[in-house]
Coordinates of C-alpha atoms in Angstrom, one line a residue:
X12 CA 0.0 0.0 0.0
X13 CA 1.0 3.6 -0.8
X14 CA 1.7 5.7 2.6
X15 CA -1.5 6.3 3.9
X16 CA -1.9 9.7 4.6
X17 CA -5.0 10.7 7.2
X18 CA -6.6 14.0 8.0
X19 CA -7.3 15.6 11.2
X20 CA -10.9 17.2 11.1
X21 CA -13.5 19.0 13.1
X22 CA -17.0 18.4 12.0
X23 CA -20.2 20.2 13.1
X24 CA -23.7 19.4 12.0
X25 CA -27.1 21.4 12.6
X26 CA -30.4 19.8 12.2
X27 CA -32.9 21.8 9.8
X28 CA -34.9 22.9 12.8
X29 CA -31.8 23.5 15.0
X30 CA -30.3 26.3 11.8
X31 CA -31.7 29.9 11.9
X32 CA -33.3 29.1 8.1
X33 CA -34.5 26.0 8.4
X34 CA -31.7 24.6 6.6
X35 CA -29.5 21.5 7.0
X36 CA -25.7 21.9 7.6
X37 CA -22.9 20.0 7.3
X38 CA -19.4 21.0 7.8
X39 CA -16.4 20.4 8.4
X40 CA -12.1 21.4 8.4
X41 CA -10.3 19.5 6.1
X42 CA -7.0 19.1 8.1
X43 CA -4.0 17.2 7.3
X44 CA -0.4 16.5 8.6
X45 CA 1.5 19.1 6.5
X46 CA 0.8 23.0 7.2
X47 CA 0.3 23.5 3.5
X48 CA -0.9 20.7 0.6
X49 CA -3.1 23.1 -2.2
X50 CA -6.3 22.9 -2.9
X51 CA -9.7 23.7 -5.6
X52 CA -13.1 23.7 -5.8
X53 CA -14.4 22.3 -8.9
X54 CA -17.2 20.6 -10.6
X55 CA -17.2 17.0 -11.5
X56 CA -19.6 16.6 -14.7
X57 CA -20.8 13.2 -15.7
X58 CA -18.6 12.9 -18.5
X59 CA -15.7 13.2 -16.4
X60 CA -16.4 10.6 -13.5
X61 CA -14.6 7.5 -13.8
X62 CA -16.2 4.5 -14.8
X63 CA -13.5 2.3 -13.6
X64 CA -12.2 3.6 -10.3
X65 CA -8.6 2.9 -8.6
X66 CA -7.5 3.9 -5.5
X67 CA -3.7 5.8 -5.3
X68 CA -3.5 4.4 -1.9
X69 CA -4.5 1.0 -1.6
X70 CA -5.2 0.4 -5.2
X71 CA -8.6 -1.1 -4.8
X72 CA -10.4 -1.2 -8.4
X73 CA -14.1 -0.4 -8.6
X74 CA -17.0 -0.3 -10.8
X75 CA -18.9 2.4 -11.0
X76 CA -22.5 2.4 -12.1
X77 CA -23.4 3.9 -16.0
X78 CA -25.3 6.9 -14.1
X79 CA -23.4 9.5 -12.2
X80 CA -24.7 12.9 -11.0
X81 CA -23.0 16.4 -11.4
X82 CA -21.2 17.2 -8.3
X83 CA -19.2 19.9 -6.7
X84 CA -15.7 18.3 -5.4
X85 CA -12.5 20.0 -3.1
X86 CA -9.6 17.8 -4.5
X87 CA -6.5 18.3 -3.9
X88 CA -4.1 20.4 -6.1
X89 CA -1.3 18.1 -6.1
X90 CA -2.5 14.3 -6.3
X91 CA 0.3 12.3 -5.2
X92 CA -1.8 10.3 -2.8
X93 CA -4.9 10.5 -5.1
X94 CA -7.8 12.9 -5.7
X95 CA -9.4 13.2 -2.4
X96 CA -12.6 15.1 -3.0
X97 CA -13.3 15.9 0.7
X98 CA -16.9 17.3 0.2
X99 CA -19.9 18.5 -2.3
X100 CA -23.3 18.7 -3.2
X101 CA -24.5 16.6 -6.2
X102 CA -27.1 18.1 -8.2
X103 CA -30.0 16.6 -6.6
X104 CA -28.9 18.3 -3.5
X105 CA -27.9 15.6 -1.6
X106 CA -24.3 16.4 0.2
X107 CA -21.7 14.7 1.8
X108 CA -18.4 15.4 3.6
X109 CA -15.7 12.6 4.1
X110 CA -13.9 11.9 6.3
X111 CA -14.0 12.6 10.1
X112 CA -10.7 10.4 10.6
X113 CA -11.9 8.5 14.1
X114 CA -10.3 6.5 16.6
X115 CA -10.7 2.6 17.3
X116 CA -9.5 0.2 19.8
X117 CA -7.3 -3.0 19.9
X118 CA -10.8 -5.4 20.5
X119 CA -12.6 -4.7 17.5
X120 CA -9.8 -4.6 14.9
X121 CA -8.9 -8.3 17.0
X122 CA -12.4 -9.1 15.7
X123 CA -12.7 -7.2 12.1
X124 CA -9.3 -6.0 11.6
X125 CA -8.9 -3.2 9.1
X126 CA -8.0 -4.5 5.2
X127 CA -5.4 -3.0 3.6
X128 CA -6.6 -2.6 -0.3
X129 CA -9.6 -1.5 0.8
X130 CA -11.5 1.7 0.6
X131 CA -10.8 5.1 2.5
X132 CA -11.1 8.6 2.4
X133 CA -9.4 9.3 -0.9
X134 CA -12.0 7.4 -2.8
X135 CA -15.6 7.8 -0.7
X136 CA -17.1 11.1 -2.3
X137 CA -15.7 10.0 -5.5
X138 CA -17.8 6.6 -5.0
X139 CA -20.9 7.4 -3.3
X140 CA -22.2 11.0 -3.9
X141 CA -22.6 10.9 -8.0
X142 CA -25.0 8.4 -7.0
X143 CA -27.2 9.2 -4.3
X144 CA -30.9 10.7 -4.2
X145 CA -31.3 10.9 -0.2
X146 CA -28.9 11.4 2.6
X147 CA -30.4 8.1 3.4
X148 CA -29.4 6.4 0.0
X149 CA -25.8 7.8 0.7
X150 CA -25.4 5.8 4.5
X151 CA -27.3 3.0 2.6
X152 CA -24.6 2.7 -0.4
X153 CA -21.7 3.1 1.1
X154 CA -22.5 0.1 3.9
X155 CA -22.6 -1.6 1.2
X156 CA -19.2 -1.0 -0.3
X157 CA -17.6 -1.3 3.0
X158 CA -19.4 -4.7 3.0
X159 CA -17.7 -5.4 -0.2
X160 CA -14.5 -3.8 -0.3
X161 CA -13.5 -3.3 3.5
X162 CA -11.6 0.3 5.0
X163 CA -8.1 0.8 5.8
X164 CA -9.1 3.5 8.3
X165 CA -11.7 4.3 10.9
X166 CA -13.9 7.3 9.3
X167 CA -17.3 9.5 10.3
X168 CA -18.8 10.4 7.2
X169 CA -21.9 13.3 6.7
X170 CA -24.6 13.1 4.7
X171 CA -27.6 15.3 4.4
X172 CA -30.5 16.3 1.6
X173 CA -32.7 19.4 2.8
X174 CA -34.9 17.3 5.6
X175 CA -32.0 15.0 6.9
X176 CA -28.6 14.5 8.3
X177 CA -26.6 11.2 8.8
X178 CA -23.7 10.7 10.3
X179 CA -21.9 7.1 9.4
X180 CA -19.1 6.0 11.6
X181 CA -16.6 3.2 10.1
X182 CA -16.4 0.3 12.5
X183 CA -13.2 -2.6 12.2
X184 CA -12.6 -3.7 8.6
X185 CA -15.9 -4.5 7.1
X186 CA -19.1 -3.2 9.6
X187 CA -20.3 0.4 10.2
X188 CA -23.3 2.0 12.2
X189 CA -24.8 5.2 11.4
X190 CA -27.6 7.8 12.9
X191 CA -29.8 10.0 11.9
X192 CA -29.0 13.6 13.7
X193 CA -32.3 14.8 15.3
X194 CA -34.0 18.1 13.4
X195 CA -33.4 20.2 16.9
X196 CA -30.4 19.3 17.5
X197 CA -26.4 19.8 16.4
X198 CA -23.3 17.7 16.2
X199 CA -19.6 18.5 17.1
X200 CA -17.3 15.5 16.2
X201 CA -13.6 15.6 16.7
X202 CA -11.1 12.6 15.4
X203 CA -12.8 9.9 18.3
X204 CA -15.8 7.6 17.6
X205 CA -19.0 10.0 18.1
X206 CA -22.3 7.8 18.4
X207 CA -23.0 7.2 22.1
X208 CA -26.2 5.8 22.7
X209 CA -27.5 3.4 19.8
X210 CA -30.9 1.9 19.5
X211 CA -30.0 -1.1 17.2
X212 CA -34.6 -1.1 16.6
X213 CA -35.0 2.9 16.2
X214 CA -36.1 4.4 13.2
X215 CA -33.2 6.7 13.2
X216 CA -30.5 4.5 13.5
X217 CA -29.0 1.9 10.6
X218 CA -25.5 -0.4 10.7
X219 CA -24.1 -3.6 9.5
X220 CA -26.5 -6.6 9.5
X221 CA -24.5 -8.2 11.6
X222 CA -22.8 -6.0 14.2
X223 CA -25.6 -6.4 17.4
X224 CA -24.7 -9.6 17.2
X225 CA -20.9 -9.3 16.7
X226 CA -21.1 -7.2 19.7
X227 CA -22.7 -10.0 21.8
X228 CA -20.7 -13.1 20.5
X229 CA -17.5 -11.4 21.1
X230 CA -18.0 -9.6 24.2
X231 CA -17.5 -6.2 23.4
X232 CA -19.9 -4.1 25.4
X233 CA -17.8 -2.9 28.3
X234 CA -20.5 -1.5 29.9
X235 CA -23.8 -3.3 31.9
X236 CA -26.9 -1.5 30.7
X237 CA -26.4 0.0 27.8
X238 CA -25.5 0.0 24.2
X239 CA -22.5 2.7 23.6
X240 CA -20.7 2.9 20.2
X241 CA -17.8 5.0 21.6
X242 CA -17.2 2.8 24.5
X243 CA -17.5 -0.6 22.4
X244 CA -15.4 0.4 19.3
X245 CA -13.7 3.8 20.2
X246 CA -11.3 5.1 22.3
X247 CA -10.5 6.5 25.8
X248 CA -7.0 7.6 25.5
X249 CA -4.9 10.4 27.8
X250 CA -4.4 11.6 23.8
X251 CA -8.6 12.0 23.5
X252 CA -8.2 14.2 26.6
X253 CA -6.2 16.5 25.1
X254 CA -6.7 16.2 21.1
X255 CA -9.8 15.7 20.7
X256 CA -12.8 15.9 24.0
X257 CA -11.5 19.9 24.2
X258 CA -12.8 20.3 20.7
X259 CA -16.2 19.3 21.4
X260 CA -16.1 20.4 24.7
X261 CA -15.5 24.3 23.3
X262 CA -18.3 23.6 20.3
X263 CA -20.6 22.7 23.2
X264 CA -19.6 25.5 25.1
X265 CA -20.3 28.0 22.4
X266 CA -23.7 26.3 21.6
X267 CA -24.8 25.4 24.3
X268 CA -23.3 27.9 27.0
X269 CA -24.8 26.7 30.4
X270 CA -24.0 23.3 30.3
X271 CA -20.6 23.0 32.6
X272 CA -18.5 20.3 31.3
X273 CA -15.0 18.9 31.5
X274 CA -13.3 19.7 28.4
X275 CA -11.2 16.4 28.9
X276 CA -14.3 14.6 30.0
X277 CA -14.2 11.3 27.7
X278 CA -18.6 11.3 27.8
X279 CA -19.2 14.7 26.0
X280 CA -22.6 13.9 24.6
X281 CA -22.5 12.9 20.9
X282 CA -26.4 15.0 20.4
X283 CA -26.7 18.0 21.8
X284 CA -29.3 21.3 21.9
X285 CA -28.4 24.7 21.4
X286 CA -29.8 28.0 23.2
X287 CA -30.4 30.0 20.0
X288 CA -31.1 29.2 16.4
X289 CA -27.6 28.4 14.5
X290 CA -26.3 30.7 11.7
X291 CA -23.4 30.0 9.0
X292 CA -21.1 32.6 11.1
X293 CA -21.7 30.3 14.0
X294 CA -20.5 27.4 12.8
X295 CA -17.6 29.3 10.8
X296 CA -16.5 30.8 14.1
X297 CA -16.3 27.4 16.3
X298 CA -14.5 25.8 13.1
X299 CA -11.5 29.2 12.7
X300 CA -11.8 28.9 17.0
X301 CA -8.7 28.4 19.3
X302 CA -9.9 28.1 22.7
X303 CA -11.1 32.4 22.8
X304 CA -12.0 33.8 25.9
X305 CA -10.3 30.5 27.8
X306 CA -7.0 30.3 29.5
X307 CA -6.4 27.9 26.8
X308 CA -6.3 30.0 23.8
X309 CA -3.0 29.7 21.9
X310 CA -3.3 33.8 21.5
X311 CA -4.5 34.4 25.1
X312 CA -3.2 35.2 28.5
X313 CA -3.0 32.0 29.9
X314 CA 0.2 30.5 30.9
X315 CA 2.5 28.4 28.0
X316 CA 1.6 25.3 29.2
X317 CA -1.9 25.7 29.4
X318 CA -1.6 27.6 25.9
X319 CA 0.3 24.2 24.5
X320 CA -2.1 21.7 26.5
X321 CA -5.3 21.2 23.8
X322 CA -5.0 20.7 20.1
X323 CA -7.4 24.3 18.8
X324 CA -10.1 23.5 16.5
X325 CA -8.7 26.2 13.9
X326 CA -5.0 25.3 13.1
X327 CA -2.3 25.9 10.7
X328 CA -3.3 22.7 9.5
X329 CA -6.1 23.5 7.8
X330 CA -6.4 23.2 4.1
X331 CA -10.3 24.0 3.7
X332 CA -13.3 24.8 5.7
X333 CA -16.8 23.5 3.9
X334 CA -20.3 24.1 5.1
X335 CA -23.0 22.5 3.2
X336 CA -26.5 24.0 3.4
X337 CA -29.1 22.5 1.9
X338 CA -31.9 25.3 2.0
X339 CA -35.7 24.6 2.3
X340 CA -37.0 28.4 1.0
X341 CA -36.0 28.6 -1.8
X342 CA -36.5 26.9 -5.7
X343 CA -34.5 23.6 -5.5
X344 CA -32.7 25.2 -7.9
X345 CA -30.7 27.1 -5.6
X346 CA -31.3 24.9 -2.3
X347 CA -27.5 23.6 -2.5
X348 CA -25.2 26.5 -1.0
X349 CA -21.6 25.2 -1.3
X350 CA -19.5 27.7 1.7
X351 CA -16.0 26.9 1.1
X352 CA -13.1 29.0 2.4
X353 CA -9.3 27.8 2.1
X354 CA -6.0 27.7 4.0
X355 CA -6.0 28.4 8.1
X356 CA -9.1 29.5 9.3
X357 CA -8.1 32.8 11.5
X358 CA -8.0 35.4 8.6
X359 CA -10.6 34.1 5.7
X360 CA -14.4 34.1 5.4
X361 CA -16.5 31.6 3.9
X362 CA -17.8 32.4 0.9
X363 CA -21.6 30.9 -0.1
X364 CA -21.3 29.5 -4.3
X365 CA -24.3 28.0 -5.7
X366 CA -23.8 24.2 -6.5
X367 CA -26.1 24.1 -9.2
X368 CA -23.1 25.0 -11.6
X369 CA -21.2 23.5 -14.4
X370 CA -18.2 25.3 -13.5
X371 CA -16.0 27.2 -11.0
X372 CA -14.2 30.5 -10.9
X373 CA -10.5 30.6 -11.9
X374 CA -9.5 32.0 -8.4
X375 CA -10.6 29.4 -6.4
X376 CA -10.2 26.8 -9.4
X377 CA -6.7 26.8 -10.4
X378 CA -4.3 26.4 -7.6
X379 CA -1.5 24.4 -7.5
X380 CA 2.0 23.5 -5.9
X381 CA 3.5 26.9 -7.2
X382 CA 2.7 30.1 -5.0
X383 CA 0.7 32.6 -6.3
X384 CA -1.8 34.9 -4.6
X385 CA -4.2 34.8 -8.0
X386 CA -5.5 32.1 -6.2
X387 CA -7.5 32.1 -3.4
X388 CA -5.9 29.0 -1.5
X389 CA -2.9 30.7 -1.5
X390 CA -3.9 34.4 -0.6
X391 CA -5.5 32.6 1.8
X392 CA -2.6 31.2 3.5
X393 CA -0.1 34.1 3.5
X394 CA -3.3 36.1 5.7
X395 CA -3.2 33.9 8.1
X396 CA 0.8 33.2 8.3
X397 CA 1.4 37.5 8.6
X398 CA -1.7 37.1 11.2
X399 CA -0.1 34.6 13.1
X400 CA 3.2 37.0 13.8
X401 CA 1.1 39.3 16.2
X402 CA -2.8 38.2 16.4
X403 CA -3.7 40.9 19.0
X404 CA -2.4 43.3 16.8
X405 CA -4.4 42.0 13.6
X406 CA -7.5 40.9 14.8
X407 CA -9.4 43.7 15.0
X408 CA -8.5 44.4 11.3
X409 CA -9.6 40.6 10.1
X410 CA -13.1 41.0 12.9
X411 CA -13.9 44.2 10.4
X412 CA -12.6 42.5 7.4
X413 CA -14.9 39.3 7.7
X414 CA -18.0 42.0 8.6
X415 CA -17.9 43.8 5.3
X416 CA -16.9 40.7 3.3
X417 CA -20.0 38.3 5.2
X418 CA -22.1 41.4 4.7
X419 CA -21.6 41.6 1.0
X420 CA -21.6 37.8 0.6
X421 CA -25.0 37.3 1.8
X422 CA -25.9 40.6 -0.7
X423 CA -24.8 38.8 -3.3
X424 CA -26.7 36.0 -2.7
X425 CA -30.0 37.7 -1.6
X426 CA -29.7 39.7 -4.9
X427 CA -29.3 36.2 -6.9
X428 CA -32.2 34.4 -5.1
X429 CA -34.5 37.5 -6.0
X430 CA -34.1 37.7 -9.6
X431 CA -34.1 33.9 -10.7
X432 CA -37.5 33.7 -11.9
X433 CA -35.9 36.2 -14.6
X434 CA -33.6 33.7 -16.0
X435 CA -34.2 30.7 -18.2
X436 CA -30.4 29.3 -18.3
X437 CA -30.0 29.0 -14.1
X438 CA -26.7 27.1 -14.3
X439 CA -25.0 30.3 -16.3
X440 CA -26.7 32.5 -14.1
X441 CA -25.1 30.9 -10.9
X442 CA -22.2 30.8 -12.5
X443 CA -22.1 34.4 -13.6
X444 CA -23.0 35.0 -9.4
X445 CA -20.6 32.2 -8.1
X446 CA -18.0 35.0 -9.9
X447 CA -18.9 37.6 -8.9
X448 CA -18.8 36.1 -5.5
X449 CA -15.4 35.1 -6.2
X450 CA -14.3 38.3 -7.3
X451 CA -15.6 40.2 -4.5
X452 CA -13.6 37.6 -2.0
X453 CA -10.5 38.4 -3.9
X454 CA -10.8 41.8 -3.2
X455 CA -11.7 41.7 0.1
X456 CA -9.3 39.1 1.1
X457 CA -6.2 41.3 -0.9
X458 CA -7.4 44.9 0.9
X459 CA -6.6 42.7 4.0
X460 CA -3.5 41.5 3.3
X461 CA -2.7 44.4 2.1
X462 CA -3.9 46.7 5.1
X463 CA -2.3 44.0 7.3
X464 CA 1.4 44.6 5.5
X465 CA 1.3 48.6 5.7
X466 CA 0.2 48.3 9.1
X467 CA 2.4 46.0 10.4
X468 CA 5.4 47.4 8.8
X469 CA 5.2 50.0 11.5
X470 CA 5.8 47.5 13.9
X471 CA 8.8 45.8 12.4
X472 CA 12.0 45.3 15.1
X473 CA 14.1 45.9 12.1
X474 CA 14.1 50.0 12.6
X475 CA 15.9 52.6 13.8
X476 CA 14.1 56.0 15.4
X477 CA 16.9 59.1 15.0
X478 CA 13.8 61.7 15.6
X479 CA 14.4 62.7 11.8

């Protein structure tokens, strides 16, 4: 097998009755191991999906069915290790992000160990979301190539049309177990198993023919009255405590303020219920946050070692931040809301492109391995590196910066959803707003680069003051 290289996401899902609109959200950061590894949103037309499908990886060969849907993709720039899609919304608006990389322990992998030519997280948009009407269809299809073709890798993977939300957690080699997230509620999953409770009879659960059963015959359930997911095939590690339970803890925080919880505590709840309706800029800010207003915030006041102790959901790590609304008021033809912003999440803004497109603006299209702030991943990146030198001291310029840019984004948008009836081609229509959209992000996101450099030239140590 080719090196197997893993990301290191944060997830966070919001029921339709739990968003402000009545929409369904799911997001996610694609992290990975290197600081920096390019990347483009793009659109995947039927003619240019594979019909035979192999893995970089683990070199698994698949079929793919005669039928594919049009669907938007985040590959990567440079594909070394293989395409890896990450996230998108096909053009029934159904989405799906993959993967939440998860964690797994010694006694299921005894029982179902992991198989090495299998299927992982380079090849599961690419194999199940051209091909799915429902968010249901998606949990349904891929339990059935993990049936067939095993995983290398313990994943969570999201799934959501405009009245549901599924979340699908990997389990050993071959089984899986998935559940519907309730319409009231939201979801913050860091890189541990998430499902808790699990109802192997409810309505809103699904998993692996055989896995009650497994459970039983091979003694897994550590615990004497109930059925929990994370404590039969996940982890409780002194690493959880401090990479991963934080993470939710903070997301749980910010949603849900009075609930007092120990942000190492290894039973964070997998459902939980916010105070308030949930907006985009909600779930942007817990996915850029580091721990603010804690004594763990890697910019705070806090002492170095509680500064160094949790890993912050926002990191240089990075590479893309995706939130996928599927919108109930509105013509289906614009439902599917693609947010998308790239590089480290501290000093960018989401920006909201219709999915209902054929293509995708150059800027956010065309990086690669070569530096170049034309492109959005890259402009993207160098924000966030000059913010990193002296947050304090930039922070108020990127809280004004993402105002004005939000602000004109959801113009933008607003503007487009009001005049549609006056177009007959929609998909050059989106496109023409998806560039504009882009354009207006360039912009934005150069005017604060730009205001970041003169300002910050002030405060070099390289000068000299001889009162001239």
């Amino acid at each position: 097998m080719t090196k197997r290289i893993q990301g290191s996401c944060t997830t966070i899902l919001v029921g339709k009755k739990a968003s402000i609109d009545g929409s369904t959200i799911i997001s996610r950061n694609d992290d990975g191991h290197e600081a920096l590894d390019p990347e483009r949103l793009v659109v995947v037309n039927p003619a240019d999906q594979p019909k035979h499908y192999q893995s970089v990886i683990s070199k698994v060969k698949v079929e793919l069915p005669d039928n594919p849907l049009r669907y938007t993709s985040i590959p990567n720039s440079i594909l070394t290790n293989g395409t890896w899609p990450a996230a998108g919304i096909n053009s029934e608006n159904i989405a799906m992000s993959a993967t939440e990389t998860i964690t797994t322990n010694s006694r299921i992998q005894g029982v179902d160990p992991l198989v090495d030519d299998g299927i992982g997280e380079e090849d599961l948009v690419t194999l199940v979301l051209p091909y799915i009407h429902s968010a249901k269809e998606g949990v349904k299809r891929l339990g059935a190539l993990l049936k067939k073709y095993g995983t290398y890798e313990p994943n969570g993977i999201a799934f959501s049309d405009n009245n549901e939300i599924w979340w699908l957690e990997t389990i050993g080699g071959h089984h899986w177990a998935a559940k519907r997230i309730p319409d009231d509620a939201y979801v913050v999953a860091p890189n541990r198993m998430n499902i808790d409770d699990f109802d192997f009879n409810a309505d809103d659960t699904m998993a692996s023919d055989d896995l009650e059963s497994l459970i039983e015959t091979n003694h897994l359930n550590p615990d004497f009255d109930q059925v929990n997911l994370r404590h039969i095939f996940g982890s409780a590690t002194i690493k959880d405590t401090v990479y991963n339970n934080p993470r939710a803890w903070f997301g749980q925080k910010y949603f849900t303020p009075d609930v007092d919880q120990d942000p190492m505590g290894q039973d964070l709840p997998f459902i939980c219920h916010a105070n308030r309706k949930i907006s985009i800029e909600d779930v942007k800010f817990v996915l850029s946050s580091h721990y603010e207003n804690t004594k763990y915030d890697v910019y705070g006041s806090g002492s170095e070692a509680d500064k160094k102790l949790f890993r912050p959901i926002g990191i240089n790590r990075n590479h893309d931040v995706h939130i996928l609304q599927i919108r109930n008021n509105v013509p289906a033809e614009i439902a599917g809301i693609h947010w998308l912003a790239f590089g480290a999440n501290t000093f960018n803004t989401v920006v909201p492109f219709y999915a209902n497109v054929n293509d995708t603006p150059a800027s956010y299209k065309d990086a690669d391995g070569t530096f170049n702030l034309n492109n959005m991943y890259w402009l993207s990146c160098t924000t966030a590196l000059l913010g990193d030198t002296d947050y304090d001291f930039y922070v108020d310029m990127r809280n004004s910066f993402e105002l004005g840019a939000m602000s004109a984004y959801r113009k933008i948008e607003n503007d487009t959803d009001a005049d549609l009836s006056n177009h007959s081609d929609i998909n050059a229509y989106l496109e023409a707003a998806n560039q504009k959209l882009a354009d207006e992000s360039m912009q934005r996101q150069t005017k604060l680069l730009g205001d970041m450099v003169i300002a910050g030239s002030e405060q070099m140590k390289l000068r000299y003051n001889l009162n001239d």
